[in-house]
C-alpha positions as a Markdown table, in Angstrom:
| # | Residue | x | y | z |
|---|---|---|---|---|
| 1 | Met | -1.4 | -4.7 | 0.4 |
| 2 | Asp | 1.6 | -2.8 | -1.1 |
| 3 | Gly | 4.7 | -3.7 | -3.1 |
| 4 | Thr | 8.4 | -2.5 | -3.5 |
| 5 | Tyr | 11.9 | -3.5 | -4.9 |
| 6 | Leu | 14.9 | -4.7 | -3.3 |
| 7 | Glu | 18.2 | -4.3 | -5.0 |
| 8 | Val | 20.6 | -7.4 | -5.1 |
| 9 | Ala | 24.3 | -7.8 | -5.8 |
| 10 | Asp | 25.2 | -7.0 | -9.6 |
| 11 | Thr | 26.6 | -10.6 | -10.5 |
| 12 | Ala | 26.1 | -12.6 | -13.7 |
| 13 | Val | 23.7 | -15.2 | -12.1 |
| 14 | Asn | 21.8 | -12.6 | -10.5 |
| 15 | Ala | 20.9 | -10.8 | -13.7 |
| 16 | Val | 17.9 | -13.5 | -13.8 |
| 17 | Phe | 16.2 | -11.1 | -11.4 |
| 18 | Gly | 16.0 | -8.4 | -14.3 |
| 19 | Arg | 16.5 | -4.7 | -13.9 |
| 20 | Thr | 14.5 | -1.6 | -14.4 |
| 21 | Arg | 15.3 | 1.0 | -17.3 |
| 22 | Asn | 14.3 | 4.1 | -18.6 |
| 23 | Gln | 14.8 | 6.2 | -21.8 |
| 24 | Arg | 18.5 | 7.0 | -21.0 |
| 25 | Arg | 19.9 | 4.0 | -19.0 |
| 26 | Ile | 19.7 | 0.5 | -17.3 |
| 27 | Ala | 19.6 | 0.3 | -13.5 |
| 28 | Ala | 23.0 | -0.7 | -11.9 |
| 29 | Phe | 21.6 | -3.6 | -9.9 |
| 30 | Pro | 19.1 | -6.2 | -10.6 |
| 31 | Gln | 15.9 | -6.0 | -8.4 |
| 32 | Val | 13.8 | -8.6 | -6.6 |
| 33 | His | 9.8 | -7.4 | -6.5 |
| 34 | Leu | 8.1 | -7.8 | -3.3 |
| 35 | Val | 4.5 | -7.5 | -2.1 |
| 36 | Ala | 3.5 | -7.6 | 1.6 |
| 37 | Leu | 0.4 | -7.8 | 3.5 |
| 38 | Ile | 1.0 | -5.5 | 6.3 |
| 39 | Glu | -1.2 | -4.9 | 9.5 |
| 40 | Cys | -1.8 | -1.3 | 9.7 |
| 41 | Gly | -2.1 | -1.1 | 13.6 |
| 42 | Thr | 1.3 | -2.9 | 14.3 |
| 43 | Arg | 3.0 | -2.9 | 10.9 |
| 44 | Ala | 3.5 | -6.5 | 11.5 |
| 45 | Leu | 4.1 | -8.9 | 8.2 |
| 46 | Leu | 1.1 | -11.0 | 7.7 |
| 47 | Gly | 2.5 | -12.4 | 4.6 |
| 48 | Val | 5.1 | -11.7 | 2.1 |
| 49 | Ala | 5.7 | -12.9 | -1.7 |
| 50 | Phe | 8.6 | -12.0 | -3.8 |
| 51 | Asp | 10.0 | -12.9 | -7.3 |
| 52 | Val | 12.0 | -11.6 | -10.3 |
| 53 | Arg | 11.1 | -8.0 | -11.2 |
| 54 | Arg | 9.0 | -8.9 | -14.3 |
| 55 | Ile | 6.3 | -10.6 | -12.0 |
| 56 | Cys | 3.5 | -8.1 | -11.4 |
| 57 | Glu | 2.0 | -7.0 | -8.3 |
| 58 | Gln | -1.3 | -8.7 | -9.0 |
| 59 | Asp | 0.5 | -12.1 | -9.6 |
| 60 | Leu | 2.6 | -11.9 | -6.3 |
| 61 | Thr | -0.9 | -10.9 | -4.4 |
| 62 | Arg | -2.3 | -14.1 | -5.5 |
| 63 | Arg | 0.1 | -16.3 | -3.5 |
| 64 | Leu | -1.0 | -14.2 | -0.5 |
| 65 | Leu | -4.9 | -14.7 | -0.9 |
| 66 | Asp | -4.9 | -17.3 | 1.9 |
| 67 | Arg | -3.9 | -14.8 | 4.2 |
| 68 | Met | -6.7 | -12.6 | 3.5 |
| 69 | Arg | -9.3 | -13.8 | 5.9 |
| 70 | Pro | -13.0 | -13.0 | 6.9 |
| 71 | Gly | -12.8 | -10.0 | 9.4 |
| 72 | Met | -10.1 | -8.2 | 7.5 |
| 73 | Leu | -10.4 | -5.0 | 5.5 |
| 74 | Val | -7.6 | -5.0 | 2.9 |
| 75 | Leu | -6.5 | -1.7 | 1.6 |
| 76 | Ala | -4.8 | -1.5 | -1.7 |
| 77 | Asp | -3.7 | 1.1 | -4.3 |
| 78 | Arg | -5.1 | 1.4 | -7.7 |
| 79 | Gly | -2.4 | -0.9 | -9.2 |
| 80 | Phe | -4.1 | -4.1 | -7.7 |
| 81 | Pro | -7.8 | -4.3 | -8.5 |
| 82 | Gly | -7.8 | -6.1 | -11.6 |
| 83 | Trp | -11.0 | -8.0 | -12.4 |
| 84 | Leu | -9.9 | -11.6 | -11.6 |
| 85 | Leu | -7.9 | -10.3 | -8.4 |
| 86 | Trp | -10.7 | -8.6 | -7.1 |
| 87 | Val | -13.1 | -11.4 | -7.5 |
| 88 | Asp | -10.7 | -14.0 | -6.0 |
| 89 | Ala | -9.9 | -11.8 | -3.1 |
| 90 | Ala | -13.3 | -11.1 | -2.2 |
| 91 | Ala | -14.3 | -14.7 | -2.6 |
| 92 | Gly | -12.1 | -15.6 | 0.4 |
| 93 | Gly | -14.3 | -13.4 | 2.6 |
| 94 | Ala | -12.0 | -10.6 | 3.4 |
| 95 | Asp | -13.7 | -7.0 | 2.8 |
| 96 | Leu | -12.0 | -4.8 | 0.2 |
| 97 | Leu | -11.3 | -1.3 | 0.0 |
| 98 | Trp | -9.2 | -0.5 | -3.0 |
| 99 | Arg | -8.2 | 2.8 | -5.1 |
| 100 | Ile | -9.3 | 2.2 | -8.8 |
| 101 | Ser | -8.4 | 4.3 | -11.8 |
| 102 | Ala | -10.7 | 7.0 | -13.1 |
| 103 | Ala | -10.2 | 5.2 | -16.7 |
| 104 | Val | -12.3 | 2.3 | -15.5 |
| 105 | Arg | -15.8 | 2.7 | -16.5 |
| 106 | Leu | -18.4 | 2.5 | -13.6 |
| 107 | Val | -21.8 | 4.0 | -14.2 |
| 108 | Pro | -24.0 | 4.7 | -10.9 |
| 109 | Asp | -27.1 | 2.5 | -10.5 |
| 110 | Gln | -28.2 | 3.8 | -7.2 |
| 111 | Val | -27.0 | 6.9 | -5.3 |
| 112 | Leu | -26.8 | 6.4 | -1.4 |
| 113 | Pro | -27.5 | 9.1 | 1.2 |
| 114 | Asp | -23.8 | 9.5 | 2.2 |
| 115 | Gly | -22.8 | 10.3 | -1.5 |
| 116 | Ser | -21.3 | 7.1 | -2.4 |
| 117 | Trp | -23.1 | 4.9 | -5.1 |
| 118 | Leu | -23.6 | 1.2 | -6.3 |
| 119 | Ala | -22.4 | 0.0 | -9.5 |
| 120 | Thr | -22.2 | -3.1 | -11.5 |
| 121 | Arg | -18.8 | -3.8 | -12.6 |
| 122 | His | -18.5 | -6.1 | -15.5 |
| 123 | Ala | -15.6 | -8.1 | -16.9 |
| 124 | Asp | -14.1 | -7.4 | -20.2 |
| 125 | Lys | -15.1 | -9.7 | -22.8 |
| 126 | Asn | -11.3 | -10.7 | -23.7 |
| 127 | Ile | -11.1 | -12.4 | -20.3 |
| 128 | Trp | -14.3 | -14.3 | -20.4 |
| 129 | Lys | -12.4 | -17.5 | -21.4 |
| 130 | Ala | -10.3 | -17.1 | -18.1 |
| 131 | Leu | -13.3 | -16.6 | -15.7 |
| 132 | Ala | -13.5 | -20.4 | -15.2 |
| 133 | Gly | -16.8 | -20.2 | -13.3 |
| 134 | Arg | -16.3 | -16.6 | -12.0 |
| 135 | Pro | -19.2 | -14.3 | -12.5 |
| 136 | Arg | -19.0 | -11.9 | -15.2 |
| 137 | Ser | -20.2 | -9.2 | -13.4 |
| 138 | Val | -19.9 | -8.0 | -9.4 |
| 139 | Arg | -21.5 | -5.3 | -7.4 |
| 140 | Val | -19.2 | -2.8 | -5.9 |
| 141 | Arg | -19.7 | 0.6 | -3.9 |
| 142 | Val | -17.9 | 3.5 | -5.3 |
| 143 | Ile | -16.5 | 6.3 | -3.1 |
| 144 | Glu | -15.4 | 9.3 | -5.0 |
| 145 | Met | -13.7 | 12.0 | -3.0 |
| 146 | Val | -11.1 | 15.0 | -3.0 |
| 147 | Val | -8.6 | 15.4 | -0.2 |
| 148 | Val | -8.0 | 19.1 | 0.2 |
| 149 | Ile | -4.7 | 20.1 | 1.9 |
| 150 | Lys | -3.7 | 23.6 | 3.0 |
| 151 | Ala | 0.0 | 23.9 | 4.2 |
| 152 | Ala | 1.5 | 26.7 | 6.3 |
| 153 | Asp | 3.4 | 28.1 | 3.3 |
| 154 | Gly | 0.2 | 28.9 | 1.6 |
| 155 | Ser | 0.2 | 26.1 | -1.0 |
| 156 | Arg | -3.0 | 23.9 | -1.6 |
| 157 | Arg | -3.3 | 20.5 | -3.0 |
| 158 | His | -6.3 | 18.8 | -4.4 |
| 159 | Glu | -6.0 | 15.1 | -4.5 |
| 160 | Pro | -8.8 | 13.3 | -6.3 |
| 161 | Tyr | -9.4 | 9.6 | -5.2 |
| 162 | Arg | -11.9 | 7.0 | -6.5 |
| 163 | Leu | -12.5 | 3.9 | -4.1 |
| 164 | Ile | -14.3 | 0.8 | -4.7 |
| 165 | Thr | -15.3 | -1.7 | -1.8 |
| 166 | Thr | -17.4 | -4.8 | -1.0 |
| 167 | Leu | -18.9 | -3.0 | 2.0 |
| 168 | Leu | -22.1 | -2.2 | 0.4 |
| 169 | Asp | -24.1 | -1.0 | 3.5 |
| 170 | His | -23.9 | 2.7 | 3.8 |
| 171 | Val | -25.5 | 2.8 | 7.3 |
| 172 | Ala | -22.8 | 0.5 | 8.9 |
| 173 | Phe | -20.0 | 1.6 | 6.9 |
| 174 | Pro | -20.5 | 5.5 | 5.9 |
| 175 | Ala | -18.5 | 6.9 | 3.2 |
| 176 | Gly | -16.9 | 9.6 | 5.3 |
| 177 | Glu | -15.3 | 6.8 | 7.7 |
| 178 | Leu | -14.2 | 4.6 | 4.8 |
| 179 | Ser | -12.7 | 7.4 | 3.0 |
| 180 | Ala | -10.8 | 8.6 | 6.0 |
| 181 | Leu | -9.6 | 5.0 | 6.9 |
| 182 | Tyr | -8.1 | 4.6 | 3.4 |
| 183 | Ala | -5.2 | 7.1 | 4.3 |
| 184 | Gln | -4.1 | 4.0 | 6.7 |
| 185 | Arg | -2.9 | 2.7 | 3.5 |
| 186 | Trp | 0.2 | 4.7 | 3.9 |
| 187 | Glu | 1.3 | 2.7 | 7.0 |
| 188 | Ser | 2.9 | 0.4 | 4.3 |
| 189 | Glu | 5.2 | 3.3 | 3.1 |
| 190 | Leu | 6.4 | 3.7 | 6.6 |
| 191 | Glu | 6.8 | -0.1 | 6.9 |
| 192 | Phe | 8.9 | -0.3 | 4.0 |
| 193 | Arg | 10.8 | 2.7 | 5.1 |
| 194 | Asp | 11.6 | 0.9 | 8.4 |
| 195 | Leu | 12.7 | -2.4 | 6.4 |
| 196 | Lys | 14.8 | -0.7 | 3.4 |
| 197 | Ile | 16.4 | 2.2 | 5.1 |
| 198 | Thr | 16.4 | 1.8 | 9.2 |
| 199 | Gln | 17.2 | -2.0 | 9.1 |
| 200 | Arg | 19.0 | -2.5 | 5.9 |
| 201 | Gly | 20.4 | 1.0 | 5.3 |
| 202 | Pro | 19.6 | 3.7 | 2.8 |
| 203 | Arg | 20.4 | 2.7 | -0.9 |
| 204 | Ala | 22.1 | -0.6 | 0.5 |
| 205 | Val | 22.4 | -3.6 | -1.7 |
| 206 | Leu | 21.7 | -7.2 | -0.6 |
| 207 | Arg | 25.0 | -9.0 | -0.6 |
| 208 | Ser | 24.2 | -12.5 | -1.7 |
| 209 | Lys | 25.6 | -13.2 | -5.1 |
| 210 | Thr | 23.4 | -16.1 | -6.2 |
| 211 | Pro | 19.6 | -16.4 | -6.6 |
| 212 | Thr | 19.4 | -19.1 | -3.9 |
| 213 | Leu | 21.3 | -17.2 | -1.5 |
| 214 | Val | 19.2 | -14.1 | -2.2 |
| 215 | Asn | 16.0 | -16.1 | -1.4 |
| 216 | Gln | 17.8 | -17.1 | 1.8 |
| 217 | Glu | 18.9 | -13.6 | 2.7 |
| 218 | Ile | 15.5 | -12.1 | 2.1 |
| 219 | Trp | 13.7 | -14.5 | 4.5 |
| 220 | Ala | 16.3 | -14.0 | 7.2 |
| 221 | Tyr | 15.8 | -10.3 | 6.6 |
| 222 | Leu | 12.0 | -10.6 | 7.1 |
| 223 | Val | 12.3 | -12.7 | 10.0 |
| 224 | Thr | 14.5 | -10.7 | 11.8 |
| 225 | His | 12.2 | -7.6 | 11.2 |
| 226 | Gln | 9.1 | -9.6 | 12.2 |
| 227 | Ala | 10.8 | -10.6 | 15.5 |
| 228 | Ile | 11.5 | -6.9 | 16.2 |
| 229 | Arg | 7.8 | -5.9 | 15.2 |
| 230 | Arg | 6.4 | -8.8 | 17.4 |
| 231 | Thr | 8.1 | -7.5 | 20.4 |
| 232 | Ile | 7.0 | -3.9 | 19.8 |
| 233 | Ala | 3.6 | -5.1 | 19.5 |
| 234 | Ala | 3.7 | -7.2 | 22.6 |
| 235 | Thr | 5.0 | -4.1 | 24.7 |
| 236 | Ala | 2.3 | -1.9 | 23.3 |
| 237 | Ala | -0.4 | -4.4 | 24.1 |
| 238 | Asp | 0.9 | -4.9 | 27.8 |
| 239 | His | 1.0 | -1.1 | 28.5 |
| 240 | Arg | -2.2 | -0.3 | 26.5 |
| 241 | Leu | -0.5 | 1.9 | 24.0 |
| 242 | Asp | -0.7 | 2.6 | 20.4 |
| 243 | Ala | 2.1 | 0.6 | 18.7 |
| 244 | Asp | 2.8 | 3.7 | 16.4 |
| 245 | Arg | 4.3 | 5.4 | 19.5 |
| 246 | Leu | 7.2 | 2.6 | 20.0 |
| 247 | Pro | 10.1 | 3.6 | 17.8 |
| 248 | Phe | 11.3 | 0.8 | 15.5 |
| 249 | Thr | 14.6 | 2.5 | 15.4 |
| 250 | Val | 15.1 | 2.0 | 19.2 |
| 251 | Ala | 14.2 | -1.7 | 19.0 |
| 252 | Leu | 16.5 | -2.2 | 16.1 |
| 253 | Thr | 19.2 | -0.5 | 18.1 |
| 254 | Val | 18.8 | -2.5 | 21.3 |
| 255 | Ala | 18.5 | -5.7 | 19.3 |
| 256 | Arg | 22.0 | -5.0 | 17.5 |
| 257 | Asp | 23.5 | -4.6 | 20.8 |
| 258 | Thr | 22.4 | -7.8 | 22.1 |
| 259 | Val | 24.1 | -9.6 | 19.4 |
| 260 | Ile | 27.2 | -8.5 | 20.7 |
| 261 | Arg | 26.4 | -9.2 | 24.5 |
| 262 | Thr | 25.4 | -12.7 | 24.0 |
| 263 | Thr | 26.3 | -13.8 | 27.6 |
| 264 | Val | 23.1 | -12.2 | 28.9 |
| 265 | Arg | 19.9 | -14.2 | 28.8 |
| 266 | Thr | 17.2 | -13.6 | 26.2 |
| 267 | Gly | 14.8 | -12.6 | 28.8 |
| 268 | Thr | 17.2 | -9.9 | 30.0 |
| 269 | His | 17.6 | -8.7 | 26.6 |
| 270 | Leu | 13.7 | -8.4 | 25.9 |
| 271 | Ala | 13.2 | -6.5 | 29.3 |
| 272 | Glu | 16.0 | -4.1 | 28.0 |
| 273 | Met | 14.2 | -3.6 | 24.8 |
| 274 | Thr | 11.0 | -3.0 | 26.7 |
| 275 | Ala | 12.5 | -0.5 | 28.9 |
| 276 | Ser | 14.2 | 1.4 | 25.9 |
| 277 | Leu | 10.8 | 1.4 | 24.0 |
| 278 | Leu | 8.9 | 3.0 | 27.0 |
| 279 | Ala | 11.6 | 5.6 | 27.5 |
| 280 | Asn | 11.5 | 6.9 | 24.1 |
| 281 | Leu | 7.5 | 7.1 | 23.3 |
| 282 | Gly | 6.6 | 9.0 | 20.4 |
| 283 | Pro | 3.8 | 11.7 | 20.6 |
| 284 | Ala | 0.2 | 10.4 | 21.0 |
| 285 | Glu | -0.8 | 12.1 | 17.8 |
| 286 | Arg | 1.1 | 12.4 | 14.5 |
| 287 | Arg | 2.0 | 16.0 | 13.1 |
| 288 | Leu | 0.1 | 16.4 | 9.9 |
| 289 | Arg | 2.8 | 17.2 | 7.4 |
| 290 | Val | 3.0 | 17.6 | 3.6 |
| 291 | Cys | 6.1 | 17.3 | 1.4 |
| 292 | Pro | 6.8 | 18.1 | -2.4 |
| 293 | Arg | 6.7 | 15.3 | -4.7 |
| 294 | Ala | 9.8 | 14.6 | -6.6 |
| 295 | Val | 12.1 | 11.7 | -7.8 |
| 296 | Lys | 14.9 | 11.2 | -5.3 |
| 297 | Arg | 17.5 | 9.8 | -7.7 |
| 298 | Pro | 18.7 | 11.9 | -10.3 |
| 299 | Asn | 19.0 | 9.1 | -13.0 |
| 300 | Ala | 15.6 | 9.9 | -14.7 |
| 301 | Ile | 14.4 | 12.4 | -16.9 |
| 302 | Tyr | 12.3 | 13.9 | -14.1 |
| 303 | Pro | 13.5 | 16.7 | -11.9 |
| 304 | Ser | 15.6 | 15.4 | -8.9 |
| 305 | Lys | 14.3 | 16.3 | -5.4 |
| 306 | Pro | 15.7 | 19.7 | -4.6 |
| 307 | Ile | 18.1 | 20.4 | -1.5 |
| 308 | Gly | 17.0 | 23.2 | 0.9 |
| 309 | Pro | 14.0 | 24.5 | 2.4 |
| 310 | Ala | 11.8 | 23.6 | -0.5 |
| 311 | Ser | 12.5 | 19.8 | -0.1 |
| 312 | His | 11.4 | 20.0 | 3.6 |
| 313 | Ser | 7.9 | 18.9 | 4.9 |
| 314 | Thr | 5.5 | 21.6 | 5.8 |
| 315 | Lys | 3.2 | 21.6 | 8.4 |
| 316 | Ile | -0.6 | 21.3 | 7.4 |
| 317 | Ile | -3.0 | 23.7 | 8.8 |
| 318 | Glu | -6.3 | 22.5 | 7.0 |
| 319 | Tyr | -6.9 | 18.9 | 6.2 |
| 320 | Arg | -10.4 | 17.8 | 5.0 |
| 321 | Ile | -12.0 | 15.1 | 2.8 |
| 322 | Glu | -15.1 | 16.0 | 0.3 |
| 323 | Ile | -17.1 | 13.1 | -0.9 |
| 324 | Ile | -18.4 | 13.8 | -4.4 |
| 325 | Thr | -21.9 | 12.7 | -4.7 |
| 326 | Gly | -22.5 | 10.5 | -7.6 |
| 327 | Gln | -25.3 | 11.0 | -10.2 |
| 328 | Thr | -27.3 | 8.1 | -11.9 |
| 329 | Ala | -27.4 | 8.3 | -15.5 |
| 330 | Pro | -30.8 | 9.5 | -17.0 |
| 331 | Thr | -33.1 | 7.2 | -18.4 |
| 332 | Thr | -33.4 | 7.7 | -22.3 |
| 333 | Thr | -36.6 | 6.9 | -24.1 |
| 334 | Thr | -36.8 | 6.1 | -28.0 |
| 335 | Lys | -39.2 | 8.4 | -29.7 |
| 336 | Gln | -40.5 | 7.2 | -32.9 |
| 337 | Asn | -40.8 | 9.6 | -35.6 |
| 338 | Ser | -44.1 | 10.1 | -37.4 |
| 339 | Arg | -45.1 | 11.6 | -40.5 |
| 340 | Thr | -48.2 | 13.5 | -41.2 |
| 341 | Arg | -49.5 | 12.5 | -44.5 |
């Protein structure tokens, strides 16, 4: 589960979507806030919700709760695990593995052999009235870890992560496997790259000039993307390949060409797309790379992304995950002071 923004045409009526702003200026274009439930293996869209910019990710995610079903493991970043959303998402039967801020107070109740620990998460008193029959506390399993990265240029990074999950069984779901699996959440970033850069075009703005047409254009945009993804997934399944090896760019190029050559039957177009995908397979394993963090657009007070060798990704020569073992709080006993008379 992840969110992004789409920029729309700057018209008077589209101003209803709202704009982002910082200490210096207001953004040039209104934005639509979009949240998507993405399948990691194929990057297919299992559900999408979008609205004006001020609607937060958690509210948009509520519209997709019916898409989270038993048998799924839903990954999400630390902007999602609000109390009510966590409880409602877990109630649907899907398992959750979400990153949570270190500012949230969680005290270990039981430390498990794999280094993870069980804790009881309590609802804040200021939301008790909104619980409406929901429990005031839930049992969660906490995994604290540090991702250690050493790049070919000699630089090192230590990234701390704190995850909570509904999977309480440490034998069936070891902390090492779950922590490594959480990296799959970044598939959403690759999916948004294909949506916003490869398909739409870098820094392109949706052309519709009224909110009604914006809504129509976004759905057409997503349906087209999903159709290409479905073809990629079917090709991968038929040839027993990992869908990651089939490039979206190639499939999109073939799909655009077929719009021009409309005299050929659809089956011929699909066969051509399949042949093109198989002829341009990606590597069986991805290269491990790291890139410096920076803001790409210079209209903020933060440093812009540098141009040159320093802005390029670097090969990773060491990558490991270290689980931080939890420690239960010591039991305190109250001693009564006695006076000798």
